[in-house]
Amino acid sequence: MLESIALGMLLERDLTGYDIKKLIENGIGVFYKASFGSLYPALKRLTQKGYLTTSEKPQGGRQKIFYHMTEKGREEFFDWLSSPMDIFEGTNTHLAKVYFFDNLEPEIREQKLLEYEINNKNYLNKLKDLEKKFDGMEHKECFYYKLSTLYYGICITQKTIQWCRHIRMQKTLPDLIERER
């Protein structure tokens, strides 16, 4: 995922590895962390694959390496960005994709969010079916903490469905925050 995020950060302009790290921290750092130790190998892999090129330029009295996205890199990024959001892929992957959704056509954005919402609704139904099975068990109090993880899954999935619906409607952040109070 870090490779895709790095490509996304390079969509608008050439950047140094340090610049990319700072954009990650200031942009998606709430839900995704990247160290220099993982970023530079990812940038190297992207360069080896032909998704990036490098050039040295002076900056602040020093020569810095700048990364530039190639057309092949753009294609790779948009393939990743427009690929389906698998609910089992992990929340951070979904949020990273949504972070870059301004770069997608509105119809594709809407389609991807609607697909994700529907997949979460289907998953919620499976969780609720599982909940019904546990309700019929004897001595379920012995499994309290195991069942609490099911409850967590149900809560998170319900919130994810609500979040999808609200961002598809493009509600403003103040409206979203006010609604939660």
PDB file of C-alpha atoms in Angstrom:
ATOM      1  CA  MET A   1       0.000   0.000   0.000  1.00  0.00           C
ATOM      2  CA  LEU A   2       2.886   2.394   0.718  1.00  0.00           C
ATOM      3  CA  GLU A   3       3.910   2.256  -2.932  1.00  0.00           C
ATOM      4  CA  SER A   4       0.414   3.332  -4.008  1.00  0.00           C
ATOM      5  CA  ILE A   5       0.332   6.102  -1.423  1.00  0.00           C
ATOM      6  CA  ALA A   6       3.740   7.378  -2.553  1.00  0.00           C
ATOM      7  CA  LEU A   7       2.518   7.437  -6.156  1.00  0.00           C
ATOM      8  CA  GLY A   8      -0.553   9.392  -5.061  1.00  0.00           C
ATOM      9  CA  MET A   9       1.588  11.965  -3.298  1.00  0.00           C
ATOM     10  CA  LEU A  10       3.561  12.445  -6.527  1.00  0.00           C
ATOM     11  CA  LEU A  11       0.512  13.085  -8.725  1.00  0.00           C
ATOM     12  CA  GLU A  12       0.824  16.859  -8.670  1.00  0.00           C
ATOM     13  CA  ARG A  13       4.563  17.516  -8.541  1.00  0.00           C
ATOM     14  CA  ASP A  14       8.023  16.070  -8.115  1.00  0.00           C
ATOM     15  CA  LEU A  15       9.021  15.549  -4.487  1.00  0.00           C
ATOM     16  CA  THR A  16      11.904  14.331  -2.366  1.00  0.00           C
ATOM     17  CA  GLY A  17      11.492  11.309  -0.101  1.00  0.00           C
ATOM     18  CA  TYR A  18      11.436  13.708   2.851  1.00  0.00           C
ATOM     19  CA  ASP A  19       8.625  15.717   1.204  1.00  0.00           C
ATOM     20  CA  ILE A  20       6.609  12.550   0.576  1.00  0.00           C
ATOM     21  CA  LYS A  21       7.016  11.460   4.218  1.00  0.00           C
ATOM     22  CA  LYS A  22       5.831  14.880   5.431  1.00  0.00           C
ATOM     23  CA  LEU A  23       2.789  14.780   3.107  1.00  0.00           C
ATOM     24  CA  ILE A  24       1.908  11.336   4.438  1.00  0.00           C
ATOM     25  CA  GLU A  25       2.232  12.548   8.047  1.00  0.00           C
ATOM     26  CA  ASN A  26       0.196  15.699   7.428  1.00  0.00           C
ATOM     27  CA  GLY A  27      -2.370  14.100   5.111  1.00  0.00           C
ATOM     28  CA  ILE A  28      -3.170  10.532   6.052  1.00  0.00           C
ATOM     29  CA  GLY A  29      -1.067  10.299   9.199  1.00  0.00           C
ATOM     30  CA  VAL A  30      -4.222   9.976  11.281  1.00  0.00           C
ATOM     31  CA  PHE A  31      -4.661   6.405  10.051  1.00  0.00           C
ATOM     32  CA  TYR A  32      -1.404   5.489   8.295  1.00  0.00           C
ATOM     33  CA  LYS A  33       2.219   5.718   9.389  1.00  0.00           C
ATOM     34  CA  ALA A  34       5.281   5.381   7.173  1.00  0.00           C
ATOM     35  CA  SER A  35       8.870   5.445   8.315  1.00  0.00           C
ATOM     36  CA  PHE A  36      11.840   6.523   6.234  1.00  0.00           C
ATOM     37  CA  GLY A  37      13.018   2.921   6.606  1.00  0.00           C
ATOM     38  CA  SER A  38       9.962   1.684   4.693  1.00  0.00           C
ATOM     39  CA  LEU A  39       9.500   4.671   2.365  1.00  0.00           C
ATOM     40  CA  TYR A  40      12.910   4.716   0.687  1.00  0.00           C
ATOM     41  CA  PRO A  41      12.854   0.988  -0.215  1.00  0.00           C
ATOM     42  CA  ALA A  42       9.314   1.513  -1.610  1.00  0.00           C
ATOM     43  CA  LEU A  43      10.551   4.446  -3.724  1.00  0.00           C
ATOM     44  CA  LYS A  44      13.445   2.310  -4.943  1.00  0.00           C
ATOM     45  CA  ARG A  45      11.040  -0.491  -5.960  1.00  0.00           C
ATOM     46  CA  LEU A  46       8.809   2.008  -7.772  1.00  0.00           C
ATOM     47  CA  THR A  47      11.817   3.341  -9.653  1.00  0.00           C
ATOM     48  CA  GLN A  48      12.942  -0.177 -10.589  1.00  0.00           C
ATOM     49  CA  LYS A  49       9.452  -0.962 -11.908  1.00  0.00           C
ATOM     50  CA  GLY A  50       9.555   2.144 -14.111  1.00  0.00           C
ATOM     51  CA  TYR A  51       6.818   3.961 -12.185  1.00  0.00           C
ATOM     52  CA  LEU A  52       9.187   6.724 -11.062  1.00  0.00           C
ATOM     53  CA  THR A  53      12.280   8.443 -12.338  1.00  0.00           C
ATOM     54  CA  THR A  54      14.739  10.421 -10.241  1.00  0.00           C
ATOM     55  CA  SER A  55      16.725  13.588 -10.763  1.00  0.00           C
ATOM     56  CA  GLU A  56      19.089  15.550  -8.581  1.00  0.00           C
ATOM     57  CA  LYS A  57      18.373  19.215  -8.030  1.00  0.00           C
ATOM     58  CA  PRO A  58      19.833  21.776  -5.662  1.00  0.00           C
ATOM     59  CA  GLN A  59      17.651  22.674  -2.699  1.00  0.00           C
ATOM     60  CA  GLY A  60      18.754  24.597   0.363  1.00  0.00           C
ATOM     61  CA  GLY A  61      22.410  24.489  -0.650  1.00  0.00           C
ATOM     62  CA  ARG A  62      22.398  20.691  -1.100  1.00  0.00           C
ATOM     63  CA  GLN A  63      21.732  18.288  -3.937  1.00  0.00           C
ATOM     64  CA  LYS A  64      18.444  16.483  -3.328  1.00  0.00           C
ATOM     65  CA  ILE A  65      16.939  13.500  -5.119  1.00  0.00           C
ATOM     66  CA  PHE A  66      13.507  14.288  -6.546  1.00  0.00           C
ATOM     67  CA  TYR A  67      11.053  11.614  -7.650  1.00  0.00           C
ATOM     68  CA  HIS A  68       8.911  12.061 -10.751  1.00  0.00           C
ATOM     69  CA  MET A  69       5.964   9.840 -11.660  1.00  0.00           C
ATOM     70  CA  THR A  70       6.042   8.322 -15.133  1.00  0.00           C
ATOM     71  CA  GLU A  71       2.990   7.637 -17.281  1.00  0.00           C
ATOM     72  CA  LYS A  72       3.353   3.959 -16.312  1.00  0.00           C
ATOM     73  CA  GLY A  73       3.280   5.049 -12.652  1.00  0.00           C
ATOM     74  CA  ARG A  74       0.104   7.096 -13.243  1.00  0.00           C
ATOM     75  CA  GLU A  75      -1.566   4.085 -14.832  1.00  0.00           C
ATOM     76  CA  GLU A  76      -0.528   1.879 -11.912  1.00  0.00           C
ATOM     77  CA  PHE A  77      -1.820   4.420  -9.386  1.00  0.00           C
ATOM     78  CA  PHE A  78      -5.208   4.813 -11.090  1.00  0.00           C
ATOM     79  CA  ASP A  79      -5.544   1.037 -11.467  1.00  0.00           C
ATOM     80  CA  TRP A  80      -5.057   0.731  -7.694  1.00  0.00           C
ATOM     81  CA  LEU A  81      -7.311   3.692  -6.918  1.00  0.00           C
ATOM     82  CA  SER A  82     -10.195   2.449  -9.040  1.00  0.00           C
ATOM     83  CA  SER A  83      -9.899  -1.207  -7.968  1.00  0.00           C
ATOM     84  CA  PRO A  84     -12.648  -2.584  -5.701  1.00  0.00           C
ATOM     85  CA  MET A  85     -12.382  -1.987  -1.968  1.00  0.00           C
ATOM     86  CA  ASP A  86     -12.420  -5.433  -0.398  1.00  0.00           C
ATOM     87  CA  ILE A  87     -13.869  -5.186   3.114  1.00  0.00           C
ATOM     88  CA  PHE A  88     -11.309  -7.705   4.367  1.00  0.00           C
ATOM     89  CA  GLU A  89      -8.391  -5.675   3.043  1.00  0.00           C
ATOM     90  CA  GLY A  90      -8.211  -3.470   6.113  1.00  0.00           C
ATOM     91  CA  THR A  91      -9.558  -0.065   7.007  1.00  0.00           C
ATOM     92  CA  ASN A  92      -6.297   1.761   6.320  1.00  0.00           C
ATOM     93  CA  THR A  93      -6.297   0.617   2.712  1.00  0.00           C
ATOM     94  CA  HIS A  94      -9.829   1.900   2.194  1.00  0.00           C
ATOM     95  CA  LEU A  95      -9.111   5.232   3.813  1.00  0.00           C
ATOM     96  CA  ALA A  96      -5.945   5.657   1.745  1.00  0.00           C
ATOM     97  CA  LYS A  97      -7.963   5.108  -1.413  1.00  0.00           C
ATOM     98  CA  VAL A  98     -10.719   7.488  -0.358  1.00  0.00           C
ATOM     99  CA  TYR A  99      -8.067  10.099   0.517  1.00  0.00           C
ATOM    100  CA  PHE A 100      -7.173  10.208  -3.186  1.00  0.00           C
ATOM    101  CA  PHE A 101     -10.749   9.958  -4.540  1.00  0.00           C
ATOM    102  CA  ASP A 102     -10.707  13.622  -5.619  1.00  0.00           C
ATOM    103  CA  ASN A 103      -8.567  12.356  -8.517  1.00  0.00           C
ATOM    104  CA  LEU A 104     -11.312  10.026  -9.791  1.00  0.00           C
ATOM    105  CA  GLU A 105     -14.235  10.896 -12.011  1.00  0.00           C
ATOM    106  CA  PRO A 106     -17.400  11.473  -9.913  1.00  0.00           C
ATOM    107  CA  GLU A 107     -19.194   8.442 -11.408  1.00  0.00           C
ATOM    108  CA  ILE A 108     -16.325   6.106 -10.543  1.00  0.00           C
ATOM    109  CA  ARG A 109     -16.088   7.550  -7.015  1.00  0.00           C
ATOM    110  CA  GLU A 110     -19.806   7.021  -6.488  1.00  0.00           C
ATOM    111  CA  GLN A 111     -19.638   3.479  -7.867  1.00  0.00           C
ATOM    112  CA  LYS A 112     -16.689   2.497  -5.637  1.00  0.00           C
ATOM    113  CA  LEU A 113     -18.294   3.936  -2.511  1.00  0.00           C
ATOM    114  CA  LEU A 114     -21.650   2.324  -3.276  1.00  0.00           C
ATOM    115  CA  GLU A 115     -19.966  -1.058  -3.877  1.00  0.00           C
ATOM    116  CA  TYR A 116     -18.112  -0.703  -0.586  1.00  0.00           C
ATOM    117  CA  GLU A 117     -21.327   0.235   1.234  1.00  0.00           C
ATOM    118  CA  ILE A 118     -23.179  -2.762  -0.228  1.00  0.00           C
ATOM    119  CA  ASN A 119     -20.326  -5.122   0.662  1.00  0.00           C
ATOM    120  CA  ASN A 120     -20.424  -3.829   4.234  1.00  0.00           C
ATOM    121  CA  LYS A 121     -24.199  -4.315   4.388  1.00  0.00           C
ATOM    122  CA  ASN A 122     -23.775  -7.914   3.254  1.00  0.00           C
ATOM    123  CA  TYR A 123     -21.039  -8.436   5.833  1.00  0.00           C
ATOM    124  CA  LEU A 124     -23.228  -6.898   8.543  1.00  0.00           C
ATOM    125  CA  ASN A 125     -25.944  -9.415   7.693  1.00  0.00           C
ATOM    126  CA  LYS A 126     -23.418 -12.242   8.161  1.00  0.00           C
ATOM    127  CA  LEU A 127     -22.346 -10.809  11.517  1.00  0.00           C
ATOM    128  CA  LYS A 128     -25.958 -10.533  12.656  1.00  0.00           C
ATOM    129  CA  ASP A 129     -26.604 -14.140  11.591  1.00  0.00           C
ATOM    130  CA  LEU A 130     -23.613 -15.143  13.687  1.00  0.00           C
ATOM    131  CA  GLU A 131     -25.006 -13.117  16.581  1.00  0.00           C
ATOM    132  CA  LYS A 132     -28.291 -15.082  16.353  1.00  0.00           C
ATOM    133  CA  LYS A 133     -26.369 -18.354  16.544  1.00  0.00           C
ATOM    134  CA  PHE A 134     -24.574 -17.194  19.683  1.00  0.00           C
ATOM    135  CA  ASP A 135     -27.843 -16.036  21.243  1.00  0.00           C
ATOM    136  CA  GLY A 136     -29.068 -19.634  21.273  1.00  0.00           C
ATOM    137  CA  MET A 137     -25.959 -20.969  23.014  1.00  0.00           C
ATOM    138  CA  GLU A 138     -25.945 -22.162  26.586  1.00  0.00           C
ATOM    139  CA  HIS A 139     -23.404 -20.599  28.952  1.00  0.00           C
ATOM    140  CA  LYS A 140     -22.689 -17.741  26.600  1.00  0.00           C
ATOM    141  CA  GLU A 141     -21.574 -15.714  29.631  1.00  0.00           C
ATOM    142  CA  CYS A 142     -18.413 -17.850  29.536  1.00  0.00           C
ATOM    143  CA  PHE A 143     -17.661 -16.380  26.129  1.00  0.00           C
ATOM    144  CA  TYR A 144     -18.264 -12.743  26.993  1.00  0.00           C
ATOM    145  CA  TYR A 145     -15.008 -11.377  25.590  1.00  0.00           C
ATOM    146  CA  LYS A 146     -15.185 -13.527  22.488  1.00  0.00           C
ATOM    147  CA  LEU A 147     -18.694 -12.224  21.887  1.00  0.00           C
ATOM    148  CA  SER A 148     -17.561  -8.673  22.580  1.00  0.00           C
ATOM    149  CA  THR A 149     -15.381  -8.876  19.456  1.00  0.00           C
ATOM    150  CA  LEU A 150     -18.485  -9.754  17.451  1.00  0.00           C
ATOM    151  CA  TYR A 151     -20.202  -6.711  18.944  1.00  0.00           C
ATOM    152  CA  TYR A 152     -17.186  -4.596  17.931  1.00  0.00           C
ATOM    153  CA  GLY A 153     -17.413  -5.911  14.362  1.00  0.00           C
ATOM    154  CA  ILE A 154     -21.109  -5.095  14.199  1.00  0.00           C
ATOM    155  CA  CYS A 155     -20.563  -1.542  15.539  1.00  0.00           C
ATOM    156  CA  ILE A 156     -17.672  -0.801  13.171  1.00  0.00           C
ATOM    157  CA  THR A 157     -19.529  -2.179  10.172  1.00  0.00           C
ATOM    158  CA  GLN A 158     -22.658  -0.142  10.998  1.00  0.00           C
ATOM    159  CA  LYS A 159     -20.539   3.020  11.294  1.00  0.00           C
ATOM    160  CA  THR A 160     -18.753   2.235   8.034  1.00  0.00           C
ATOM    161  CA  ILE A 161     -22.097   1.933   6.228  1.00  0.00           C
ATOM    162  CA  GLN A 162     -23.207   5.266   7.697  1.00  0.00           C
ATOM    163  CA  TRP A 163     -19.877   6.879   6.736  1.00  0.00           C
ATOM    164  CA  CYS A 164     -20.190   5.612   3.140  1.00  0.00           C
ATOM    165  CA  ARG A 165     -23.712   6.977   2.850  1.00  0.00           C
ATOM    166  CA  HIS A 166     -22.698  10.381   4.220  1.00  0.00           C
ATOM    167  CA  ILE A 167     -19.632  10.847   2.060  1.00  0.00           C
ATOM    168  CA  ARG A 168     -21.512   9.687  -1.041  1.00  0.00           C
ATOM    169  CA  MET A 169     -23.943  12.521  -0.251  1.00  0.00           C
ATOM    170  CA  GLN A 170     -20.863  14.784   0.136  1.00  0.00           C
ATOM    171  CA  LYS A 171     -22.022  16.214   3.414  1.00  0.00           C
ATOM    172  CA  THR A 172     -19.780  18.945   4.764  1.00  0.00           C
ATOM    173  CA  LEU A 173     -17.458  18.121   7.622  1.00  0.00           C
ATOM    174  CA  PRO A 174     -19.308  20.447  10.043  1.00  0.00           C
ATOM    175  CA  ASP A 175     -22.574  18.682   9.135  1.00  0.00           C
ATOM    176  CA  LEU A 176     -20.994  15.285   9.737  1.00  0.00           C
ATOM    177  CA  ILE A 177     -19.479  16.314  13.045  1.00  0.00           C
ATOM    178  CA  GLU A 178     -22.662  18.049  14.254  1.00  0.00           C
ATOM    179  CA  ARG A 179     -24.685  14.927  13.440  1.00  0.00           C
ATOM    180  CA  GLU A 180     -22.452  12.890  15.776  1.00  0.00           C
ATOM    181  CA  ARG A 181     -23.050  15.136  18.796  1.00  0.00           C
TER     182      ARG A 181
END
